[in-house]
Tab-separated table of C-alpha atoms in Angstrom:
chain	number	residue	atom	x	y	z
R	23	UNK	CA	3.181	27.924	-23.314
R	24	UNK	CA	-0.121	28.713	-22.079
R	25	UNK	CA	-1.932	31.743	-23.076
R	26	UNK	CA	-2.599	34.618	-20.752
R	27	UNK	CA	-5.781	35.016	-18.970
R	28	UNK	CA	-5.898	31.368	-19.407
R	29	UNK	CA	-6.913	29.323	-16.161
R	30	UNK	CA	-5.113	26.305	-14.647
R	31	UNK	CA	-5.140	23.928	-11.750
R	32	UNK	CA	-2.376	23.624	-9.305
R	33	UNK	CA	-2.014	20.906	-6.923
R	34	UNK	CA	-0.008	20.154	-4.006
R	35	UNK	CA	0.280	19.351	0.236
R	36	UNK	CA	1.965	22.509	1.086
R	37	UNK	CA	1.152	24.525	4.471
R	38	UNK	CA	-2.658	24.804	4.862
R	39	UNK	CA	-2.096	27.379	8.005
R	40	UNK	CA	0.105	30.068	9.630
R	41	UNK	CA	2.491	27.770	11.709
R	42	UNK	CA	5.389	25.380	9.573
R	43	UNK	CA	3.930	22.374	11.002
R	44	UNK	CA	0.267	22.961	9.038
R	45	UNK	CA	0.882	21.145	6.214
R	46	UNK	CA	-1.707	18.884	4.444
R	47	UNK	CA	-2.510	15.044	5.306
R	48	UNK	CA	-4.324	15.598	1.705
R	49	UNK	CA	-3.485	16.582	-1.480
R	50	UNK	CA	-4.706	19.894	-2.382
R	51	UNK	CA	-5.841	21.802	-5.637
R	52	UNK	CA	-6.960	24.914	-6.786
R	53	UNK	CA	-8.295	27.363	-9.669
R	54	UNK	CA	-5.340	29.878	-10.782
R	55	UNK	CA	-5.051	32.644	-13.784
R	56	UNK	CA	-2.492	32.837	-16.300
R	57	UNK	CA	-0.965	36.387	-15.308
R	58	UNK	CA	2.343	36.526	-17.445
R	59	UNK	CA	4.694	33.752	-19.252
R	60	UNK	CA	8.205	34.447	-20.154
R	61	UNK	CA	9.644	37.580	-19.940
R	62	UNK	CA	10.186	39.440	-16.979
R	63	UNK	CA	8.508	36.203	-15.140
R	64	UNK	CA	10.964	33.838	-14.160
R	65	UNK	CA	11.593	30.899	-12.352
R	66	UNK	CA	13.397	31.071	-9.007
R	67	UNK	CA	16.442	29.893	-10.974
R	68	UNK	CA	16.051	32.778	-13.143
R	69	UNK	CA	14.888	30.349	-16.299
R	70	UNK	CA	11.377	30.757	-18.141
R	71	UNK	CA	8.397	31.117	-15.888
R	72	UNK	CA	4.886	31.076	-16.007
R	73	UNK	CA	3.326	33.466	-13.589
R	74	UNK	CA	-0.062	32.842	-11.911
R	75	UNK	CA	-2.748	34.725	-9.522
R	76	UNK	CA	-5.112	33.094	-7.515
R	77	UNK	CA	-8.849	32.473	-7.964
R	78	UNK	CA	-9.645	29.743	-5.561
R	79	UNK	CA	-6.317	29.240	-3.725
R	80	UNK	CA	-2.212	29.871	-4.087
R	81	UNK	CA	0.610	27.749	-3.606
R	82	UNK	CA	2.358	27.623	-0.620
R	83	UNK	CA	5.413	26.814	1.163
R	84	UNK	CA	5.571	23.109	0.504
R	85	UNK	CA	3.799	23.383	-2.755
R	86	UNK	CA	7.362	23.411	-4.512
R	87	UNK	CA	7.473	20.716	-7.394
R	88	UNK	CA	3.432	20.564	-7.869
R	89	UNK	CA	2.074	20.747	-11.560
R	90	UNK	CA	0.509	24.032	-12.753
R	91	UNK	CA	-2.017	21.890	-15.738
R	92	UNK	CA	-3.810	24.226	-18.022
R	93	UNK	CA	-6.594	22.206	-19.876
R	94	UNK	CA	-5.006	18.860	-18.508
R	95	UNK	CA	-1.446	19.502	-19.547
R	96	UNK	CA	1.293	20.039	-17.707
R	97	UNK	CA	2.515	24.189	-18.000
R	98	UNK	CA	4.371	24.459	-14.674
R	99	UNK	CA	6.157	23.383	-12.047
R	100	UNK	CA	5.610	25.563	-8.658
R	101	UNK	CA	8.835	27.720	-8.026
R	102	UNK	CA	7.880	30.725	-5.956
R	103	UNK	CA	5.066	31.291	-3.927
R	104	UNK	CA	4.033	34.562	-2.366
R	105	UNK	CA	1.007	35.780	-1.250
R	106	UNK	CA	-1.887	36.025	-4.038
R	107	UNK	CA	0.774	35.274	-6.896
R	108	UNK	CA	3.394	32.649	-7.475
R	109	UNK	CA	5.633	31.808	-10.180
R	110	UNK	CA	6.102	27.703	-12.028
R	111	UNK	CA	8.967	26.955	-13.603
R	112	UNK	CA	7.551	26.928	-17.834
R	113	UNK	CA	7.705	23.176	-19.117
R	114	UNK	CA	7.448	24.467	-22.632
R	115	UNK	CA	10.471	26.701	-22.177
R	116	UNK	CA	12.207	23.936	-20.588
R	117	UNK	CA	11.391	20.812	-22.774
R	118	UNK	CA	15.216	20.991	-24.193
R	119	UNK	CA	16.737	19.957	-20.484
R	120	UNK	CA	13.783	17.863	-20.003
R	121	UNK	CA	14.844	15.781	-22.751
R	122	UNK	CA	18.410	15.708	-22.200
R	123	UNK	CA	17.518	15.004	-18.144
R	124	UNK	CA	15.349	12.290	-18.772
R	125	UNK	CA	16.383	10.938	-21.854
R	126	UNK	CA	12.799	11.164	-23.489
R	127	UNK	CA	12.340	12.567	-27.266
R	128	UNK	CA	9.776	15.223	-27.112
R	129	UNK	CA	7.718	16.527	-29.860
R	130	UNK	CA	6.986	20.785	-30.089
R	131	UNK	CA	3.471	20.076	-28.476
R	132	UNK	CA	5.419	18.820	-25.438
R	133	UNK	CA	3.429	15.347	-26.233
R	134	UNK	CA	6.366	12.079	-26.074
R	135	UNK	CA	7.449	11.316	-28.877
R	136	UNK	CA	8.768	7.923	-27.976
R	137	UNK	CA	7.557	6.470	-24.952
R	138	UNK	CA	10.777	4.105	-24.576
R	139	UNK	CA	13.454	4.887	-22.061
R	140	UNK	CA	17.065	4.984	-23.625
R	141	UNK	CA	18.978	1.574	-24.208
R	142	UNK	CA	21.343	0.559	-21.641
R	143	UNK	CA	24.931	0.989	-21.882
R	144	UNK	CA	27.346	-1.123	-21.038
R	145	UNK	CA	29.955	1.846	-21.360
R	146	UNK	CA	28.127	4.342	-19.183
R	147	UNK	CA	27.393	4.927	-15.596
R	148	UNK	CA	24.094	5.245	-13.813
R	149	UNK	CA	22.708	7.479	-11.141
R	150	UNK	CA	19.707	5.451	-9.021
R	151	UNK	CA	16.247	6.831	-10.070
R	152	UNK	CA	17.389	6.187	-14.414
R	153	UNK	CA	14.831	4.117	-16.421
R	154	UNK	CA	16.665	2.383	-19.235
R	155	UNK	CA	15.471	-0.251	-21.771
R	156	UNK	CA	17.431	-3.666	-21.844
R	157	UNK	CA	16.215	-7.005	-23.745
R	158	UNK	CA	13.007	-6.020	-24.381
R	159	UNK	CA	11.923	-4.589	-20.735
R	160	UNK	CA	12.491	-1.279	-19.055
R	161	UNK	CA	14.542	-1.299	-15.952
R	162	UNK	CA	15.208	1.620	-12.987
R	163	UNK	CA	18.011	1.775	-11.078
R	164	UNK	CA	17.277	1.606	-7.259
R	165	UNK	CA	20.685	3.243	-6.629
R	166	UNK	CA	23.966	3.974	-8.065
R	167	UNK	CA	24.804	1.152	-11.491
R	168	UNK	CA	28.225	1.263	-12.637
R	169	UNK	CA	28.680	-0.164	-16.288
R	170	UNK	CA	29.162	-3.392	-15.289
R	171	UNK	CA	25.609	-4.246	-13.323
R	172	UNK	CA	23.498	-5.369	-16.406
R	173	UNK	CA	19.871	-4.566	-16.084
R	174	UNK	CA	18.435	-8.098	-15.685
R	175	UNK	CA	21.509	-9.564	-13.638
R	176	UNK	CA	22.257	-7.379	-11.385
R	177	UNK	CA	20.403	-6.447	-7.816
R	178	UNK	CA	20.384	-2.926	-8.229
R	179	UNK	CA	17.501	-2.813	-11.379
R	180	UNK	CA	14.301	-3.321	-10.777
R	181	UNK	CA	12.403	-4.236	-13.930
């Protein structure tokens, strides 16, 4: 987790006026301080949060998803957003679903511990978007793989 006080950079295209349609043709950043992390700040999903104050700019509607990166790492992902202060999901508080979602093993320090995807299973299905390893290559699935498409063989992997 970051430490308090700390600063970070946020990034994202969210709405750059008043009106829903003001959204950014360019991607945007700014200079935020580490207000609170953990406890009473939470995600919008209730899970661990690192909350943030503006120094140069705030999130904003459309910002959801950006990186909060405090001295180049990844702390956040934006949540909430409202007025001076908004709220980024905590990466450090989440690394256990991270590594269970994306099938990555990853060290304390939140650095990866093994940068290759899972093997591929001839037993298991595959939702489109899943990087898996397969003779020697990684592959992704463009959309759904049932057991049977073989990374390699079958249209549906792109390696």
């Amino acid at each position: 987790d970051p430490a308090v006080d700390a600063m970070g950079d946020i990034f994202g295209w969210g709405l750059v006026g008043a009106r829903p349609d003001h959204v950014s043709n360019a991607l945007k950043t700014a200079r935020v301080e580490i207000r609170r992390v953990g406890g009473n700040c939470t995600d919008h999903r209730r899970g661990p949060g690192v909350c943030v104050t503006r120094v140069t700019g705030q999130a904003r509607s459309g910002d959801s998803g950006g990186p909060l990166l405090v001295n180049g790492r990844q702390a956040g992902v934006a949540s909430t957003a409202g007025g001076a202060n908004a709220t980024y999901a905590g990466v450090a508080g989440s690394l256990p679903w991270i590594e269970r979602t994306t099938g990555l093993d990853l060290n304390d320090d939140g650095r990866v511990g093994t940068c290759s995807p899972p093997p591929w299973d001839s037993g298991k299905d595959y939702p489109g978007g899943t990087v898996v390893s397969h003779d020697g290559r990684n592959w992704k699935a463009r959309w759904d793989a049932a057991p049977q498409n073989e990374p390699g063989r079958a249209t549906n992997w792109a390696g």
